[in-house]
Tab-separated table of C-alpha atoms and ligand atoms in Angstrom:
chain	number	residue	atom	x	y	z
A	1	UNK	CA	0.000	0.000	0.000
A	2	UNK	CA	2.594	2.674	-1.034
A	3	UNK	CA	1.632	5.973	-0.135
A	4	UNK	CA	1.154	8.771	-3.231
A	5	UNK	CA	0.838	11.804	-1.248
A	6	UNK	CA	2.608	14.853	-1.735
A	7	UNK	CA	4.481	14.210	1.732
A	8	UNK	CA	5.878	11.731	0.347
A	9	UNK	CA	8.234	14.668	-1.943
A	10	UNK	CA	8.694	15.948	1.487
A	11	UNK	CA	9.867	13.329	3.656
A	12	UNK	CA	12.964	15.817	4.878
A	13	UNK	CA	9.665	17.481	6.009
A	14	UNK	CA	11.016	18.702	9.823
A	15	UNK	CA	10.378	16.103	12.256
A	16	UNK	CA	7.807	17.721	15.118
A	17	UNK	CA	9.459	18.287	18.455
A	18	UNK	CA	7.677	16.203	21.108
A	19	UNK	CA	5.063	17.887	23.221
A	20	UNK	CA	5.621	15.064	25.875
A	21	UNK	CA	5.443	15.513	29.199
A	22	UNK	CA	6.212	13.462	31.901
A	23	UNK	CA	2.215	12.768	33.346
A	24	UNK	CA	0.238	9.697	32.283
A	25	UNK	CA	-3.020	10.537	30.338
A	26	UNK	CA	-3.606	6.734	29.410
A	27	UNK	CA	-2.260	3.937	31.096
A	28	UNK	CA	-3.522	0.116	29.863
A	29	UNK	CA	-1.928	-2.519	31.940
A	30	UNK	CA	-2.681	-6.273	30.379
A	31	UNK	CA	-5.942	-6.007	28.608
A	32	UNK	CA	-7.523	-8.810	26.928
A	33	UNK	CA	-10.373	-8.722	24.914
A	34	UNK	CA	-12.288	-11.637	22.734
A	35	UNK	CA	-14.750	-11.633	20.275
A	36	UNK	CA	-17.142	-14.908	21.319
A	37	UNK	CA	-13.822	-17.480	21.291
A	38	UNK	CA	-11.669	-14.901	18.994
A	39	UNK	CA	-8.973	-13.475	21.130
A	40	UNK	CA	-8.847	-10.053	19.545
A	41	UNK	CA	-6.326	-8.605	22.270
A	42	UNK	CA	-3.799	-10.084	23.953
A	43	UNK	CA	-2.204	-8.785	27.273
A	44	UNK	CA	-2.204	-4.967	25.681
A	45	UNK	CA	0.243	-2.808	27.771
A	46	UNK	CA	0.328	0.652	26.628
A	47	UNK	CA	1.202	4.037	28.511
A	48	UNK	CA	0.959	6.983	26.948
A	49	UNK	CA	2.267	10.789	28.196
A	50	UNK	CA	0.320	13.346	27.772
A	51	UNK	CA	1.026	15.551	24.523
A	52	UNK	CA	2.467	12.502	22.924
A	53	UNK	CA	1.546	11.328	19.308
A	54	UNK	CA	1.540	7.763	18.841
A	55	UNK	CA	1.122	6.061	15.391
A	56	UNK	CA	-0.404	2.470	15.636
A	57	UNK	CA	0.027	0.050	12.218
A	58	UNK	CA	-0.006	-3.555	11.565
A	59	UNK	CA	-1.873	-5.735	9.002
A	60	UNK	CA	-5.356	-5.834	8.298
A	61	UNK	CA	-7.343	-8.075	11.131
A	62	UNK	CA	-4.530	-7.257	13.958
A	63	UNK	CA	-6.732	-5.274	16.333
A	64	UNK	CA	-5.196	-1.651	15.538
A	65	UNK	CA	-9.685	-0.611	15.974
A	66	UNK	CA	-10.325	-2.472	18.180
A	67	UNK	CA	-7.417	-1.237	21.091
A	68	UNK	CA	-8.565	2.325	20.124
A	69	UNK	CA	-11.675	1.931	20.406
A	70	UNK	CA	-11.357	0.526	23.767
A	71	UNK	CA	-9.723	3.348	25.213
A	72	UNK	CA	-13.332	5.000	24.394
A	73	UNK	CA	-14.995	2.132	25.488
A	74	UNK	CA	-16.765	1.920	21.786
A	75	UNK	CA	-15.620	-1.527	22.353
A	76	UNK	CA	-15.714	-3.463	26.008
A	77	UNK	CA	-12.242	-5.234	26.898
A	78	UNK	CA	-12.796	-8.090	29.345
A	79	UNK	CA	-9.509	-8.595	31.342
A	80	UNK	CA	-6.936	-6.031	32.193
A	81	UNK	CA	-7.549	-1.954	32.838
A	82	UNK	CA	-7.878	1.147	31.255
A	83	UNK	CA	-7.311	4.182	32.933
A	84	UNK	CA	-7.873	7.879	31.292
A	85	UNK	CA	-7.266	10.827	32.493
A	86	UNK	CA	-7.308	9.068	36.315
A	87	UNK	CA	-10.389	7.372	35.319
A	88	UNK	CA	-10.664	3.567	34.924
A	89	UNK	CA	-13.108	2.569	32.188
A	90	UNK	CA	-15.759	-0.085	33.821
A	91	UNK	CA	-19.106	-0.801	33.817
A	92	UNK	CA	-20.005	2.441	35.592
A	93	UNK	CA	-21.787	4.944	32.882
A	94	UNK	CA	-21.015	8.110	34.602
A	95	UNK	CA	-17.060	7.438	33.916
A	96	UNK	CA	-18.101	6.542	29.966
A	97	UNK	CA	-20.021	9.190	29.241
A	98	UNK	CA	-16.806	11.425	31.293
A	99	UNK	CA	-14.079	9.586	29.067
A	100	UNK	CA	-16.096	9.946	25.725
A	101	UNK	CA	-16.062	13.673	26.417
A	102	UNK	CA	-12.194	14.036	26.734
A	103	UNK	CA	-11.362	11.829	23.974
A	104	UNK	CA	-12.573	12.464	20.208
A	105	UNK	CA	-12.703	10.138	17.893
A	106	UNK	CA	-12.320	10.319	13.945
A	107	UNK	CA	-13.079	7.631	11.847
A	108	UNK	CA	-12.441	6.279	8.377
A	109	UNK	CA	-15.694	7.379	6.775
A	110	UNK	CA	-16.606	10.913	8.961
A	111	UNK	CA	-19.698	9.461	10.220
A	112	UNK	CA	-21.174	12.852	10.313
A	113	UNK	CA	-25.262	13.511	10.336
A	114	UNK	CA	-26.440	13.791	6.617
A	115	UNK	CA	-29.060	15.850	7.320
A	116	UNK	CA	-27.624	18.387	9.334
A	117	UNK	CA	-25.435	21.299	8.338
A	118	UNK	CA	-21.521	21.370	8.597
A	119	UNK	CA	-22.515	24.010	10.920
A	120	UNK	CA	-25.149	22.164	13.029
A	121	UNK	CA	-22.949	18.982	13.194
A	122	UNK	CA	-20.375	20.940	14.952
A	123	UNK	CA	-22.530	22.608	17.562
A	124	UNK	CA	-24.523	19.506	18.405
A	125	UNK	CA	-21.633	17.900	21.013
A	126	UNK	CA	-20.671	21.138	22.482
A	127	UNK	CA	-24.742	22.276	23.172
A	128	UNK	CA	-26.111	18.766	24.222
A	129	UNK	CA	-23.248	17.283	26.273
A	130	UNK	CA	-21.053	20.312	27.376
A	131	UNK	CA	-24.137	22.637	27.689
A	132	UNK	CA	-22.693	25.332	26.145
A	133	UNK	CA	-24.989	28.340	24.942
A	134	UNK	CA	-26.076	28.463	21.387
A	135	UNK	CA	-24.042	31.449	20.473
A	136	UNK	CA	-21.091	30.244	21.879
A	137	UNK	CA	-21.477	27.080	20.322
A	138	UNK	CA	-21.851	28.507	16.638
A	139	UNK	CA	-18.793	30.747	17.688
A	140	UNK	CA	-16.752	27.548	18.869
A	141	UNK	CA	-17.893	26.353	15.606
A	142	UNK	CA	-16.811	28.792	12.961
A	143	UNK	CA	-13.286	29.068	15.005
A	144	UNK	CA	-12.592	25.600	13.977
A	145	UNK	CA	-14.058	25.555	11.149
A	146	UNK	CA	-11.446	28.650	9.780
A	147	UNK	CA	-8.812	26.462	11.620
A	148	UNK	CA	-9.439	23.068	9.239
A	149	UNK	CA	-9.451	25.831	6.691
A	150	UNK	CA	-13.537	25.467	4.673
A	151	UNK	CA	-15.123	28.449	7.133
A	152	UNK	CA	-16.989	28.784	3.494
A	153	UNK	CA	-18.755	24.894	4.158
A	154	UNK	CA	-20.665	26.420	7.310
A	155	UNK	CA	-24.226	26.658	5.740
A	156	UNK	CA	-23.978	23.381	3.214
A	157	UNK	CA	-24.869	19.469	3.921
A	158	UNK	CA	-22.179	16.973	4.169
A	159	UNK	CA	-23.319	15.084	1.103
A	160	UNK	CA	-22.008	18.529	-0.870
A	161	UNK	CA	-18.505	17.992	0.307
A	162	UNK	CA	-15.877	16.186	-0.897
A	163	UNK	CA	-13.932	13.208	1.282
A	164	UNK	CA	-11.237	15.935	2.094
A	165	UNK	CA	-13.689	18.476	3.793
A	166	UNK	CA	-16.179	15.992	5.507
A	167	UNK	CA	-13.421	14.561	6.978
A	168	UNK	CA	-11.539	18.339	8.258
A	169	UNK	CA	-15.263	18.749	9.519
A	170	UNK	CA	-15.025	15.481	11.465
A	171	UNK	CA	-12.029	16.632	12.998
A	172	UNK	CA	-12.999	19.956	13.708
A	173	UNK	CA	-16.231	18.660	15.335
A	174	UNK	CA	-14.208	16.545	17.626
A	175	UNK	CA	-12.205	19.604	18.129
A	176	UNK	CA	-15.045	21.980	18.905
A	177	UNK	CA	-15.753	19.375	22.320
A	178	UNK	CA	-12.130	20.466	23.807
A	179	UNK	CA	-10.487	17.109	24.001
A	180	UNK	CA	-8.189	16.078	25.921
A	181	UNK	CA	-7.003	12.964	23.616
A	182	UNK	CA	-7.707	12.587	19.955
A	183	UNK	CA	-8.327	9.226	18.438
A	184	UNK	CA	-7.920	8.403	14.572
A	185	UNK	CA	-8.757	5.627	13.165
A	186	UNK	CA	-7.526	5.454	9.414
A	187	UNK	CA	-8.790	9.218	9.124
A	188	UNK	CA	-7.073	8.986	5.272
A	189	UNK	CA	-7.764	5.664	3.647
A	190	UNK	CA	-11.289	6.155	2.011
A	191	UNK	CA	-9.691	9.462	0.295
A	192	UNK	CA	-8.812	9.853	-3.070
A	193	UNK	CA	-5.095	10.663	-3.159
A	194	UNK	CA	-5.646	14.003	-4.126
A	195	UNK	CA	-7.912	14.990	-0.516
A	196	UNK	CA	-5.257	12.984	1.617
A	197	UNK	CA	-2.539	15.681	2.103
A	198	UNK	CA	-4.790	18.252	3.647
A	199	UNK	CA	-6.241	16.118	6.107
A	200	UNK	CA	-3.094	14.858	7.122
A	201	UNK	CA	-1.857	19.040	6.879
A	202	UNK	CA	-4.674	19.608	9.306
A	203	UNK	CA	-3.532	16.374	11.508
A	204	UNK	CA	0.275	18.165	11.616
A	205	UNK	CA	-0.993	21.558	12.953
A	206	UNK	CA	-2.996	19.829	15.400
A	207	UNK	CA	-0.071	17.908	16.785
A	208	UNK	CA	1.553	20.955	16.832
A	209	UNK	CA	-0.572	22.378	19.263
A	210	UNK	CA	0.696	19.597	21.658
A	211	UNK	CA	-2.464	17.309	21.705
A	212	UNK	CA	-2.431	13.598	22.764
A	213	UNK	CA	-2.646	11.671	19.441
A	214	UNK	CA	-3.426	8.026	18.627
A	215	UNK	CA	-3.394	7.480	15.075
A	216	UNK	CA	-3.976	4.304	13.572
A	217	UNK	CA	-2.570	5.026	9.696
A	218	UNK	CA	-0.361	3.752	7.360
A	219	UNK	CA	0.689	7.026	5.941
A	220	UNK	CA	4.304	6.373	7.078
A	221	UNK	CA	5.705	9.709	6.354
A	222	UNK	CA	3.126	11.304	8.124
A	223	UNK	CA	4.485	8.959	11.032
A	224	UNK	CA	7.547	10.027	10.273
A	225	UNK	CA	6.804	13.579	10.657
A	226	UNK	CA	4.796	13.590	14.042
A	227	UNK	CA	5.181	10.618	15.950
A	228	UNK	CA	7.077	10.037	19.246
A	229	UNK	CA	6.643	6.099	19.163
A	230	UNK	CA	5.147	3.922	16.136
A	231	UNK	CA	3.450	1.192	17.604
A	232	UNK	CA	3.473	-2.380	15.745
A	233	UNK	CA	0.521	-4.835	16.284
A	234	UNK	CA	0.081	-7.965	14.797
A	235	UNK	CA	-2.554	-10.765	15.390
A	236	UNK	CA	-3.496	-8.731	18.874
A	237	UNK	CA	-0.214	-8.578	20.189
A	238	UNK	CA	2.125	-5.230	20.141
A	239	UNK	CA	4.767	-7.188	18.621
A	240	UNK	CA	6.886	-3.825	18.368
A	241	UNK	CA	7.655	-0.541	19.877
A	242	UNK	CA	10.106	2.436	18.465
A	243	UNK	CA	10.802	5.826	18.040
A	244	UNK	CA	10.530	6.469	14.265
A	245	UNK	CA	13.486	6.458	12.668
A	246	UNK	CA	14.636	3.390	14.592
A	247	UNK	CA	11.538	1.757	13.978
A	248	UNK	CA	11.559	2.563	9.963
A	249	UNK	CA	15.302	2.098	9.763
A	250	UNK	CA	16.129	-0.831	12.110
A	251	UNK	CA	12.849	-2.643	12.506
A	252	UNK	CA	14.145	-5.834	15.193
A	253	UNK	CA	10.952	-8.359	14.498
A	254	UNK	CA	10.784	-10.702	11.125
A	255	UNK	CA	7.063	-9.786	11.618
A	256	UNK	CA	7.544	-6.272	11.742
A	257	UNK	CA	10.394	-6.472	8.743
A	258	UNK	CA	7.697	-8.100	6.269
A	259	UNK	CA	5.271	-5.395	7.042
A	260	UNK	CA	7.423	-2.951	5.994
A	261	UNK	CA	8.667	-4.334	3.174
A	262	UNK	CA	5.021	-4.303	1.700
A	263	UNK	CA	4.211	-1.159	2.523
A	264	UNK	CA	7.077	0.896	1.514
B	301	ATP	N1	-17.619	-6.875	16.245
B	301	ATP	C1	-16.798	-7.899	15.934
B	301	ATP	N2	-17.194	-9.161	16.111
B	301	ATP	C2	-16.382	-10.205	15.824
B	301	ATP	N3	-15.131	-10.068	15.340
B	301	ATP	C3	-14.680	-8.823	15.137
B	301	ATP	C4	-15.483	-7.674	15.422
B	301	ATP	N4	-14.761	-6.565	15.121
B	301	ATP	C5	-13.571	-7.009	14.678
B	301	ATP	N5	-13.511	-8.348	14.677
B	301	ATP	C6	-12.355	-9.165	14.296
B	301	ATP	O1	-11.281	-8.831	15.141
B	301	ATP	C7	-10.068	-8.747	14.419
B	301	ATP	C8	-9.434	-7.398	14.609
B	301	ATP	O2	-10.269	-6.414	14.035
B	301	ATP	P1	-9.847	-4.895	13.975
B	301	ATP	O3	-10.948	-4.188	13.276
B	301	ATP	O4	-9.474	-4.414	15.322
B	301	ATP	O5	-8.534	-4.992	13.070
B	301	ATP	P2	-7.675	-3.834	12.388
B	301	ATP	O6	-6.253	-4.083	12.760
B	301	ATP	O7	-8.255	-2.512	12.705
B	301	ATP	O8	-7.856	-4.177	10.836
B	301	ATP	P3	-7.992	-3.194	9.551
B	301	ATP	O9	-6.593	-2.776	9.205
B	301	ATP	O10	-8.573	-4.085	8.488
B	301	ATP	O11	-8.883	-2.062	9.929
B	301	ATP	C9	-10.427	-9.091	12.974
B	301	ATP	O12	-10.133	-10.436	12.744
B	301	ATP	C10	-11.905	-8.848	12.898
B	301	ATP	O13	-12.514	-9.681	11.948
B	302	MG	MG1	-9.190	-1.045	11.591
């Protein structure tokens, strides 16, 4: 799956200084999940610093959605704990509904409401689950809309988009809820080439602002450009862990070696 993007003519591109600080913002400690008899996730250990952007790969099937959508409890693990943001994900609602606020989620195909405006999708979270007042919202709204860069889309329907802006206005409306932790999930790979660079511009500036990132992609130069770790799972194991260039440049697993060599 070799990446055409125009990062790819810029892989010098300057390597993001880490925004990591020393304080835990998501600690999982030997999760297991299965699906029926499937064991999707095996004995996960992951912490991860606040302001630190983490790229997860791996093959197709290897659990990259499923551990991120645990940390958001879209998914239930069964063994093992989650803690984010000092609060352990369990059965208890009160702590879902708490987590789901400080961590947005983007996902491979925007999932936005078709019948809503741009404008309406983004002021739905912030007016319905942080209460905020209607003008405020709409303000909160426009601000990120100007800062994924189509202030322009406000007034029009998703379905009058194109890949590229639905999926800067899925970001943005995560943005416009004030998270504390971003999640991506592929945010690139139902995009014609052509849209993928400025999501993935709008992904860079957001990093730059120091948020906690998890991004599952493949978009290697983009991992190249902000991550602090690239994460390695295969067949619901984290097989490997490494700073970039390390990881790109001196992968240690066989496993980890053959996925590279297919995808670069
Ligand atoms: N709801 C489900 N019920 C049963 N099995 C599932 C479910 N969701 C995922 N799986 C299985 O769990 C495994 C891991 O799925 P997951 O979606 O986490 O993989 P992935 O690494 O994200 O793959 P891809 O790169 O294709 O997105 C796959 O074998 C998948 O078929
Ligand atoms: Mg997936």
């Amino acid at each position: 799956m070799k990446s055409n993007t125009p990062m790819d003519n810029n892989a010098a591109e300057e390597k993001l200084v880490s925004a990591a600080s020393s304080e835990v913002i998501i600690n999982i400690e030997k999760v297991n999940k299965w699906y029926d008899d499937f064991h999707v996730l095996k004995d996960i250990d992951l912490v991860v610093k606040k302001g630190e952007r983490i790229v997860v790969c791996g093959p197709s099937g290897s659990g990259k959605s499923t551990l991120i959508r645990c940390i958001n409890n879209l998914e239930e693990h069964q063994e093992g704990s989650i803690v984010v943001d000092g609060i352990t994900l369990n059965k208890n609602l009160k702590n879902i509904d708490h987590i789901r606020t400080e961590v947005g989620m983007v996902f491979q195909n925007f999932n936005l409401f078709p019948h809503l405006s741009i404008l309406d999708n983004l002021m739905l979270g912030p007016i319905w689950v942080r209460k905020m007042p209607k003008a405020e919202a709409r303000a909160t709204a426009l601000e990120y809309l100007e800062r994924v860069k189509i202030p322009e889309q406000a007034d029009k329907f998703p379905g009058q988009l194109s890949g590229g802006q639905q999926q800067r206005v899925a970001i943005a409306r995560s943005l416009c809820m004030n998270p504390k932790i971003m999640l991506f999930d592929e945010p690139t790979s139902a995009l014609d080439p052509e849209m993928i660079k400025e999501v993935l511009d709008v992904m860079v500036e957001l990093a730059e602002t120091g948020m906690t990132m998890i991004v599952v992609t493949h978009e290697m130069n983009f991992a190249k450009t902000i991550a602090d770790r690239v994460i390695f799972m295969d067949e619901g194991d984290i097989v490997e862990e490494n700073e970039p260039l390390q990881f790109f440049n001196n992968p240690q697993h066989d496993r980890t070696k053959l996925f590279l060599s297919q995808i670069l």
